[in-house]
Amino acid sequence: MSMDRTRPAGRRDQSGPGPRSASNGPRSTPGGPRSVPPQRSRRLQPQRPLRPHQWFAERLLAVLSGQRPVHWMLGHTIGEAYDQLAELAPSTPLRATHGSRPVLRHCRGAQPATGVVEAFASIAAGDRVRAMAFRLEQGADQRWRCAAVELGGERLTADAPGCR
């Protein structure tokens, strides 16, 4: 038997196993069967930071579904928005139905004026889908705060029917 290295039977490419040494490791040829595939990163790609309306939609959903207390929104609301949330949160209008936790399906925003974002979101819980709209205003300190919230076409106020 010869000590020469030859191509295995059935191999059709023209590259054969090249000489190996401890210093250069395995031979790799571009596109050849011995080429080493590039290692894929197992780390997750960094996600883009959430836009203000997406961030607020998640927070409003958490409060209105009873997952978080209303004071979690303290400092993130202006005007009557916090008072409205404080009165409505105990009734949990976006609570889970039949054991399915509500999730944010879509959230889109529009900027009708500088420093203002009007957004809408659809929330799904099981086979039920609800709509939520809200307005964000940017203060002099460049922070966004929620100024108004509407749910399913009805304005969220303490005197609205079905809110007590």
Short mmCIF file of N, CA and C in Angstrom, two decimals:
data_model
loop_
_atom_site.label_atom_id
_atom_site.label_comp_id
_atom_site.label_asym_id
_atom_site.label_seq_id
_atom_site.Cartn_x
_atom_site.Cartn_y
_atom_site.Cartn_z
N MET A 1 0.84 -1.18 0.00
CA MET A 1 0.00 0.00 0.00
C MET A 1 0.88 1.23 0.00
N SER A 2 0.49 2.18 -0.79
CA SER A 2 1.28 3.39 -0.94
C SER A 2 0.95 4.39 0.16
N MET A 3 1.91 5.16 0.57
CA MET A 3 1.72 6.19 1.59
C MET A 3 1.27 7.51 0.97
N ASP A 4 1.18 7.60 -0.36
CA ASP A 4 0.71 8.82 -1.01
C ASP A 4 -0.77 9.02 -0.72
N ARG A 5 -1.10 10.23 -0.50
CA ARG A 5 -2.52 10.54 -0.27
C ARG A 5 -3.20 10.76 -1.61
N THR A 6 -4.28 10.13 -1.80
CA THR A 6 -5.03 10.29 -3.04
C THR A 6 -6.47 10.63 -2.69
N ARG A 7 -7.15 11.04 -3.72
CA ARG A 7 -8.54 11.41 -3.57
C ARG A 7 -9.36 10.16 -3.29
N PRO A 8 -10.33 10.23 -2.34
CA PRO A 8 -11.18 9.07 -2.09
C PRO A 8 -12.03 8.74 -3.31
N ALA A 9 -12.48 7.53 -3.40
CA ALA A 9 -13.31 7.10 -4.53
C ALA A 9 -14.60 7.89 -4.53
N GLY A 10 -15.02 8.33 -5.69
CA GLY A 10 -16.26 9.07 -5.83
C GLY A 10 -16.11 10.57 -5.66
N ARG A 11 -14.96 11.03 -5.26
CA ARG A 11 -14.75 12.47 -5.07
C ARG A 11 -14.46 13.09 -6.43
N ARG A 12 -15.19 14.17 -6.75
CA ARG A 12 -15.08 14.76 -8.07
C ARG A 12 -14.29 16.06 -8.11
N ASP A 13 -14.06 16.69 -7.01
CA ASP A 13 -13.34 17.96 -7.05
C ASP A 13 -11.85 17.68 -7.26
N GLN A 14 -11.16 18.69 -7.70
CA GLN A 14 -9.77 18.52 -8.05
C GLN A 14 -8.82 18.76 -6.88
N SER A 15 -9.33 19.30 -5.79
CA SER A 15 -8.42 19.55 -4.66
C SER A 15 -8.30 18.30 -3.82
N GLY A 16 -7.13 18.00 -3.47
CA GLY A 16 -6.91 16.84 -2.62
C GLY A 16 -6.48 17.31 -1.25
N PRO A 17 -6.33 16.41 -0.35
CA PRO A 17 -5.87 16.82 0.97
C PRO A 17 -4.43 17.28 0.87
N GLY A 18 -4.21 18.51 1.22
CA GLY A 18 -2.87 19.08 1.12
C GLY A 18 -2.01 18.69 2.30
N PRO A 19 -0.77 19.06 2.22
CA PRO A 19 0.13 18.74 3.32
C PRO A 19 -0.29 19.48 4.58
N ARG A 20 -0.19 18.82 5.70
CA ARG A 20 -0.58 19.42 6.96
C ARG A 20 0.64 19.54 7.84
N SER A 21 0.63 20.58 8.60
CA SER A 21 1.66 20.72 9.62
C SER A 21 1.01 21.31 10.85
N ALA A 22 1.67 21.24 11.94
CA ALA A 22 1.10 21.75 13.18
C ALA A 22 0.91 23.25 13.15
N SER A 23 1.68 23.93 12.30
CA SER A 23 1.61 25.39 12.30
C SER A 23 0.47 25.93 11.45
N ASN A 24 0.12 25.25 10.34
CA ASN A 24 -0.90 25.84 9.48
C ASN A 24 -2.26 25.18 9.60
N GLY A 25 -2.42 24.13 10.34
CA GLY A 25 -3.72 23.53 10.59
C GLY A 25 -4.31 22.92 9.35
N PRO A 26 -5.64 22.68 9.35
CA PRO A 26 -6.26 22.04 8.20
C PRO A 26 -6.27 22.97 7.00
N ARG A 27 -6.15 22.37 5.86
CA ARG A 27 -6.15 23.15 4.63
C ARG A 27 -7.59 23.54 4.31
N SER A 28 -7.75 24.75 3.86
CA SER A 28 -9.09 25.16 3.44
C SER A 28 -9.00 25.83 2.10
N THR A 29 -9.87 25.43 1.21
CA THR A 29 -9.94 26.04 -0.10
C THR A 29 -11.30 26.67 -0.25
N PRO A 30 -11.38 27.83 -0.85
CA PRO A 30 -12.67 28.49 -0.99
C PRO A 30 -13.65 27.62 -1.77
N GLY A 31 -14.78 27.36 -1.17
CA GLY A 31 -15.84 26.62 -1.83
C GLY A 31 -15.60 25.12 -1.89
N GLY A 32 -14.43 24.67 -1.51
CA GLY A 32 -14.13 23.25 -1.54
C GLY A 32 -14.72 22.53 -0.35
N PRO A 33 -14.71 21.22 -0.39
CA PRO A 33 -15.33 20.46 0.69
C PRO A 33 -14.59 20.59 2.01
N ARG A 34 -13.34 21.02 1.97
CA ARG A 34 -12.60 21.18 3.21
C ARG A 34 -12.64 22.60 3.74
N SER A 35 -13.35 23.47 3.06
CA SER A 35 -13.41 24.84 3.55
C SER A 35 -14.17 24.88 4.86
N VAL A 36 -13.74 25.74 5.72
CA VAL A 36 -14.35 25.86 7.05
C VAL A 36 -15.43 26.93 6.96
N PRO A 37 -16.68 26.58 7.28
CA PRO A 37 -17.75 27.59 7.19
C PRO A 37 -17.51 28.67 8.23
N PRO A 38 -17.89 29.90 7.91
CA PRO A 38 -17.71 30.97 8.90
C PRO A 38 -18.57 30.70 10.12
N GLN A 39 -18.05 30.99 11.26
CA GLN A 39 -18.78 30.77 12.51
C GLN A 39 -19.88 31.82 12.63
N ARG A 40 -21.05 31.37 12.94
CA ARG A 40 -22.16 32.29 13.14
C ARG A 40 -22.21 32.68 14.59
N SER A 41 -22.47 33.93 14.81
CA SER A 41 -22.54 34.41 16.18
C SER A 41 -23.79 33.87 16.85
N ARG A 42 -23.62 33.33 18.04
CA ARG A 42 -24.76 32.82 18.79
C ARG A 42 -25.40 33.90 19.63
N ARG A 43 -24.76 35.04 19.67
CA ARG A 43 -25.34 36.16 20.43
C ARG A 43 -26.52 36.74 19.65
N LEU A 44 -27.48 37.20 20.38
CA LEU A 44 -28.62 37.84 19.73
C LEU A 44 -28.19 39.20 19.21
N GLN A 45 -28.73 39.55 18.08
CA GLN A 45 -28.44 40.85 17.52
C GLN A 45 -29.08 41.91 18.41
N PRO A 46 -28.41 43.02 18.63
CA PRO A 46 -29.01 44.05 19.47
C PRO A 46 -30.27 44.59 18.82
N GLN A 47 -31.30 44.73 19.63
CA GLN A 47 -32.56 45.24 19.12
C GLN A 47 -32.53 46.76 19.10
N ARG A 48 -33.30 47.31 18.15
CA ARG A 48 -33.41 48.76 18.12
C ARG A 48 -34.18 49.19 19.35
N PRO A 49 -33.81 50.32 19.92
CA PRO A 49 -34.58 50.80 21.07
C PRO A 49 -36.01 51.09 20.65
N LEU A 50 -36.94 50.87 21.57
CA LEU A 50 -38.35 51.12 21.28
C LEU A 50 -38.57 52.61 21.08
N ARG A 51 -39.45 52.93 20.18
CA ARG A 51 -39.85 54.33 19.98
C ARG A 51 -40.76 54.71 21.14
N PRO A 52 -40.91 55.99 21.42
CA PRO A 52 -41.72 56.40 22.58
C PRO A 52 -43.14 55.82 22.57
N HIS A 53 -43.81 55.81 21.44
CA HIS A 53 -45.19 55.29 21.42
C HIS A 53 -45.22 53.78 21.67
N GLN A 54 -44.21 53.04 21.23
CA GLN A 54 -44.18 51.60 21.50
C GLN A 54 -43.94 51.35 22.99
N TRP A 55 -43.05 52.12 23.56
CA TRP A 55 -42.74 51.99 24.99
C TRP A 55 -43.97 52.29 25.84
N PHE A 56 -44.67 53.38 25.50
CA PHE A 56 -45.87 53.75 26.25
C PHE A 56 -46.99 52.74 26.04
N ALA A 57 -47.13 52.20 24.86
CA ALA A 57 -48.17 51.19 24.62
C ALA A 57 -47.97 49.99 25.53
N GLU A 58 -46.73 49.54 25.66
CA GLU A 58 -46.44 48.41 26.56
C GLU A 58 -46.79 48.75 28.01
N ARG A 59 -46.44 49.96 28.44
CA ARG A 59 -46.72 50.37 29.82
C ARG A 59 -48.22 50.52 30.06
N LEU A 60 -48.93 51.14 29.13
CA LEU A 60 -50.38 51.29 29.29
C LEU A 60 -51.07 49.93 29.32
N LEU A 61 -50.63 49.02 28.47
CA LEU A 61 -51.19 47.68 28.47
C LEU A 61 -50.97 46.99 29.81
N ALA A 62 -49.78 47.13 30.36
CA ALA A 62 -49.48 46.49 31.65
C ALA A 62 -50.36 47.04 32.76
N VAL A 63 -50.62 48.34 32.76
CA VAL A 63 -51.46 48.95 33.81
C VAL A 63 -52.93 48.60 33.60
N LEU A 64 -53.41 48.72 32.36
CA LEU A 64 -54.84 48.49 32.10
C LEU A 64 -55.22 47.01 32.10
N SER A 65 -54.24 46.12 32.10
CA SER A 65 -54.53 44.70 32.21
C SER A 65 -54.32 44.18 33.62
N GLY A 66 -53.88 45.05 34.52
CA GLY A 66 -53.69 44.65 35.91
C GLY A 66 -52.35 44.00 36.20
N GLN A 67 -51.44 43.98 35.24
CA GLN A 67 -50.13 43.38 35.44
C GLN A 67 -49.20 44.28 36.25
N ARG A 68 -49.44 45.58 36.21
CA ARG A 68 -48.64 46.56 36.94
C ARG A 68 -49.57 47.54 37.65
N PRO A 69 -49.11 48.09 38.76
CA PRO A 69 -49.94 49.09 39.45
C PRO A 69 -49.93 50.41 38.70
N VAL A 70 -50.96 51.19 38.92
CA VAL A 70 -51.10 52.46 38.19
C VAL A 70 -49.97 53.44 38.55
N HIS A 71 -49.44 53.37 39.75
CA HIS A 71 -48.37 54.33 40.10
C HIS A 71 -47.10 54.07 39.29
N TRP A 72 -47.06 52.99 38.56
CA TRP A 72 -45.95 52.72 37.64
C TRP A 72 -45.91 53.79 36.55
N MET A 73 -47.04 54.45 36.29
CA MET A 73 -47.12 55.51 35.28
C MET A 73 -46.92 56.90 35.86
N LEU A 74 -46.72 56.99 37.15
CA LEU A 74 -46.50 58.28 37.79
C LEU A 74 -45.25 58.92 37.20
N GLY A 75 -45.34 60.13 36.80
CA GLY A 75 -44.21 60.81 36.17
C GLY A 75 -44.15 60.62 34.66
N HIS A 76 -44.99 59.72 34.14
CA HIS A 76 -45.03 59.49 32.70
C HIS A 76 -46.34 59.98 32.09
N THR A 77 -47.12 60.69 32.88
CA THR A 77 -48.40 61.23 32.40
C THR A 77 -48.47 62.71 32.75
N ILE A 78 -49.33 63.43 32.03
CA ILE A 78 -49.58 64.85 32.34
C ILE A 78 -51.07 65.08 32.31
N GLY A 79 -51.46 66.17 32.91
CA GLY A 79 -52.88 66.53 32.92
C GLY A 79 -53.72 65.52 33.64
N GLU A 80 -54.89 65.24 33.08
CA GLU A 80 -55.83 64.32 33.71
C GLU A 80 -55.55 62.86 33.37
N ALA A 81 -54.57 62.58 32.55
CA ALA A 81 -54.30 61.21 32.13
C ALA A 81 -54.01 60.29 33.31
N TYR A 82 -53.22 60.75 34.27
CA TYR A 82 -52.91 59.90 35.42
C TYR A 82 -54.15 59.67 36.27
N ASP A 83 -54.95 60.71 36.49
CA ASP A 83 -56.18 60.55 37.27
C ASP A 83 -57.12 59.56 36.60
N GLN A 84 -57.23 59.63 35.27
CA GLN A 84 -58.07 58.69 34.53
C GLN A 84 -57.57 57.26 34.72
N LEU A 85 -56.27 57.08 34.59
CA LEU A 85 -55.70 55.75 34.76
C LEU A 85 -55.89 55.24 36.20
N ALA A 86 -55.74 56.13 37.16
CA ALA A 86 -55.89 55.73 38.57
C ALA A 86 -57.30 55.24 38.87
N GLU A 87 -58.31 55.83 38.25
CA GLU A 87 -59.68 55.41 38.48
C GLU A 87 -60.05 54.17 37.66
N LEU A 88 -59.43 54.00 36.50
CA LEU A 88 -59.79 52.90 35.62
C LEU A 88 -58.99 51.63 35.85
N ALA A 89 -57.78 51.75 36.31
CA ALA A 89 -56.92 50.57 36.45
C ALA A 89 -57.54 49.46 37.31
N PRO A 90 -58.23 49.77 38.41
CA PRO A 90 -58.82 48.68 39.20
C PRO A 90 -59.83 47.84 38.42
N SER A 91 -60.50 48.41 37.43
CA SER A 91 -61.46 47.64 36.64
C SER A 91 -60.78 46.80 35.55
N THR A 92 -59.50 46.98 35.36
CA THR A 92 -58.68 46.25 34.38
C THR A 92 -59.42 46.00 33.06
N PRO A 93 -59.66 47.05 32.28
CA PRO A 93 -60.41 46.88 31.03
C PRO A 93 -59.71 46.00 30.00
N LEU A 94 -58.41 45.81 30.10
CA LEU A 94 -57.70 44.95 29.16
C LEU A 94 -57.24 43.65 29.81
N ARG A 95 -57.96 43.20 30.82
CA ARG A 95 -57.55 42.00 31.55
C ARG A 95 -57.54 40.76 30.66
N ALA A 96 -56.88 39.75 31.13
CA ALA A 96 -56.78 38.49 30.40
C ALA A 96 -58.16 37.84 30.30
N THR A 97 -58.41 37.20 29.18
CA THR A 97 -59.66 36.46 29.00
C THR A 97 -59.34 34.99 28.82
N HIS A 98 -59.99 34.15 29.56
CA HIS A 98 -59.82 32.70 29.48
C HIS A 98 -58.36 32.28 29.64
N GLY A 99 -57.67 32.94 30.54
CA GLY A 99 -56.30 32.56 30.86
C GLY A 99 -55.24 33.04 29.88
N SER A 100 -55.61 33.76 28.84
CA SER A 100 -54.61 34.24 27.89
C SER A 100 -54.24 35.68 28.23
N ARG A 101 -52.97 35.89 28.37
CA ARG A 101 -52.44 37.20 28.74
C ARG A 101 -52.50 38.14 27.53
N PRO A 102 -52.96 39.37 27.71
CA PRO A 102 -53.03 40.28 26.57
C PRO A 102 -51.64 40.67 26.08
N VAL A 103 -51.52 40.79 24.76
CA VAL A 103 -50.25 41.15 24.14
C VAL A 103 -50.46 42.27 23.13
N LEU A 104 -49.45 43.05 22.95
CA LEU A 104 -49.47 44.13 21.99
C LEU A 104 -49.21 43.55 20.61
N ARG A 105 -50.19 43.66 19.71
CA ARG A 105 -50.03 43.12 18.36
C ARG A 105 -49.36 44.11 17.44
N HIS A 106 -49.90 45.30 17.35
CA HIS A 106 -49.36 46.33 16.47
C HIS A 106 -49.38 47.66 17.20
N CYS A 107 -48.44 48.49 16.88
CA CYS A 107 -48.43 49.85 17.43
C CYS A 107 -47.83 50.78 16.38
N ARG A 108 -48.58 51.78 16.03
CA ARG A 108 -48.13 52.76 15.04
C ARG A 108 -48.34 54.15 15.60
N GLY A 109 -47.51 55.06 15.16
CA GLY A 109 -47.63 56.43 15.62
C GLY A 109 -47.48 57.42 14.48
N ALA A 110 -48.04 58.59 14.68
CA ALA A 110 -47.92 59.68 13.71
C ALA A 110 -47.56 60.94 14.48
N GLN A 111 -46.82 61.82 13.84
CA GLN A 111 -46.39 63.05 14.50
C GLN A 111 -47.05 64.23 13.79
N PRO A 112 -48.25 64.64 14.28
CA PRO A 112 -48.97 65.74 13.63
C PRO A 112 -48.31 67.10 13.85
N ALA A 113 -47.51 67.23 14.90
CA ALA A 113 -46.81 68.47 15.19
C ALA A 113 -45.51 68.12 15.92
N THR A 114 -44.60 69.05 15.94
CA THR A 114 -43.35 68.83 16.66
C THR A 114 -43.64 68.64 18.14
N GLY A 115 -43.09 67.60 18.71
CA GLY A 115 -43.28 67.33 20.13
C GLY A 115 -44.59 66.65 20.48
N VAL A 116 -45.29 66.12 19.47
CA VAL A 116 -46.57 65.43 19.70
C VAL A 116 -46.57 64.14 18.90
N VAL A 117 -46.98 63.05 19.53
CA VAL A 117 -47.16 61.78 18.83
C VAL A 117 -48.55 61.26 19.17
N GLU A 118 -49.32 60.96 18.14
CA GLU A 118 -50.61 60.32 18.33
C GLU A 118 -50.45 58.88 17.84
N ALA A 119 -50.77 57.93 18.71
CA ALA A 119 -50.50 56.53 18.40
C ALA A 119 -51.75 55.68 18.60
N PHE A 120 -51.74 54.54 17.94
CA PHE A 120 -52.80 53.55 18.14
C PHE A 120 -52.13 52.18 18.24
N ALA A 121 -52.81 51.30 18.94
CA ALA A 121 -52.29 49.94 19.14
C ALA A 121 -53.44 48.96 19.13
N SER A 122 -53.16 47.74 18.70
CA SER A 122 -54.16 46.68 18.82
C SER A 122 -53.62 45.69 19.84
N ILE A 123 -54.51 45.27 20.73
CA ILE A 123 -54.16 44.37 21.82
C ILE A 123 -54.99 43.12 21.68
N ALA A 124 -54.33 41.97 21.72
CA ALA A 124 -55.02 40.69 21.60
C ALA A 124 -54.93 39.93 22.91
N ALA A 125 -56.04 39.33 23.30
CA ALA A 125 -56.09 38.44 24.45
C ALA A 125 -57.00 37.28 24.05
N GLY A 126 -56.38 36.17 23.73
CA GLY A 126 -57.16 35.04 23.24
C GLY A 126 -57.74 35.37 21.88
N ASP A 127 -59.06 35.20 21.72
CA ASP A 127 -59.70 35.51 20.45
C ASP A 127 -60.27 36.94 20.42
N ARG A 128 -59.97 37.71 21.42
CA ARG A 128 -60.51 39.07 21.55
C ARG A 128 -59.42 40.08 21.17
N VAL A 129 -59.77 41.07 20.36
CA VAL A 129 -58.84 42.12 19.96
C VAL A 129 -59.45 43.46 20.34
N ARG A 130 -58.66 44.29 21.00
CA ARG A 130 -59.11 45.62 21.41
C ARG A 130 -58.21 46.67 20.80
N ALA A 131 -58.73 47.87 20.67
CA ALA A 131 -57.97 48.99 20.13
C ALA A 131 -57.69 49.99 21.25
N MET A 132 -56.53 50.60 21.19
CA MET A 132 -56.16 51.61 22.17
C MET A 132 -55.48 52.76 21.42
N ALA A 133 -55.86 53.97 21.76
CA ALA A 133 -55.23 55.14 21.17
C ALA A 133 -54.76 56.04 22.30
N PHE A 134 -53.66 56.73 22.07
CA PHE A 134 -53.14 57.63 23.10
C PHE A 134 -52.32 58.74 22.45
N ARG A 135 -52.13 59.78 23.21
CA ARG A 135 -51.39 60.95 22.75
C ARG A 135 -50.21 61.19 23.68
N LEU A 136 -49.06 61.41 23.09
CA LEU A 136 -47.85 61.72 23.85
C LEU A 136 -47.42 63.14 23.53
N GLU A 137 -46.94 63.82 24.54
CA GLU A 137 -46.42 65.16 24.36
C GLU A 137 -45.03 65.23 24.96
N GLN A 138 -44.13 65.90 24.24
CA GLN A 138 -42.75 66.03 24.70
C GLN A 138 -42.60 67.33 25.45
N GLY A 139 -42.11 67.23 26.70
CA GLY A 139 -41.95 68.42 27.53
C GLY A 139 -40.67 69.17 27.23
N ALA A 140 -40.48 70.27 27.93
CA ALA A 140 -39.28 71.09 27.77
C ALA A 140 -38.02 70.30 28.15
N ASP A 141 -38.18 69.29 29.01
CA ASP A 141 -37.05 68.45 29.42
C ASP A 141 -36.78 67.31 28.43
N GLN A 142 -37.47 67.34 27.28
CA GLN A 142 -37.32 66.35 26.21
C GLN A 142 -37.88 64.97 26.56
N ARG A 143 -38.62 64.84 27.66
CA ARG A 143 -39.23 63.56 28.04
C ARG A 143 -40.64 63.49 27.49
N TRP A 144 -41.04 62.31 27.05
CA TRP A 144 -42.37 62.08 26.53
C TRP A 144 -43.29 61.70 27.68
N ARG A 145 -44.51 62.27 27.65
CA ARG A 145 -45.51 61.95 28.67
C ARG A 145 -46.85 61.74 28.00
N CYS A 146 -47.63 60.84 28.57
CA CYS A 146 -48.95 60.52 28.05
C CYS A 146 -49.94 61.60 28.47
N ALA A 147 -50.68 62.14 27.51
CA ALA A 147 -51.64 63.21 27.79
C ALA A 147 -53.09 62.75 27.67
N ALA A 148 -53.35 61.69 26.94
CA ALA A 148 -54.72 61.21 26.76
C ALA A 148 -54.69 59.74 26.34
N VAL A 149 -55.74 59.02 26.74
CA VAL A 149 -55.87 57.60 26.41
C VAL A 149 -57.31 57.32 26.02
N GLU A 150 -57.50 56.54 24.96
CA GLU A 150 -58.82 56.07 24.57
C GLU A 150 -58.73 54.58 24.33
N LEU A 151 -59.80 53.89 24.65
CA LEU A 151 -59.82 52.45 24.50
C LEU A 151 -61.07 52.03 23.76
N GLY A 152 -60.91 51.34 22.65
CA GLY A 152 -62.05 50.81 21.90
C GLY A 152 -63.06 51.85 21.48
N GLY A 153 -62.62 53.06 21.19
CA GLY A 153 -63.51 54.12 20.74
C GLY A 153 -64.17 54.90 21.85
N GLU A 154 -64.05 54.45 23.08
CA GLU A 154 -64.62 55.18 24.21
C GLU A 154 -63.49 55.85 24.98
N ARG A 155 -63.68 57.10 25.28
CA ARG A 155 -62.67 57.82 26.04
C ARG A 155 -62.64 57.28 27.45
N LEU A 156 -61.45 57.05 27.96
CA LEU A 156 -61.29 56.53 29.31
C LEU A 156 -61.45 57.65 30.33
N THR A 157 -62.66 57.79 30.84
CA THR A 157 -62.93 58.76 31.89
C THR A 157 -63.66 58.06 33.02
N ALA A 158 -63.61 58.64 34.17
CA ALA A 158 -64.24 58.00 35.34
C ALA A 158 -65.75 57.90 35.19
N ASP A 159 -66.38 58.81 34.43
CA ASP A 159 -67.83 58.78 34.31
C ASP A 159 -68.32 58.04 33.05
N ALA A 160 -67.41 57.41 32.31
CA ALA A 160 -67.84 56.65 31.13
C ALA A 160 -68.61 55.41 31.56
N PRO A 161 -69.62 55.01 30.78
CA PRO A 161 -70.39 53.82 31.15
C PRO A 161 -69.52 52.57 31.11
N GLY A 162 -69.74 51.70 32.06
CA GLY A 162 -69.03 50.44 32.11
C GLY A 162 -67.63 50.52 32.69
N CYS A 163 -67.25 51.67 33.23
CA CYS A 163 -65.89 51.82 33.75
C CYS A 163 -65.82 51.66 35.26
N ARG A 164 -66.93 51.48 35.92
CA ARG A 164 -66.89 51.34 37.38
C ARG A 164 -67.01 49.90 37.78
#
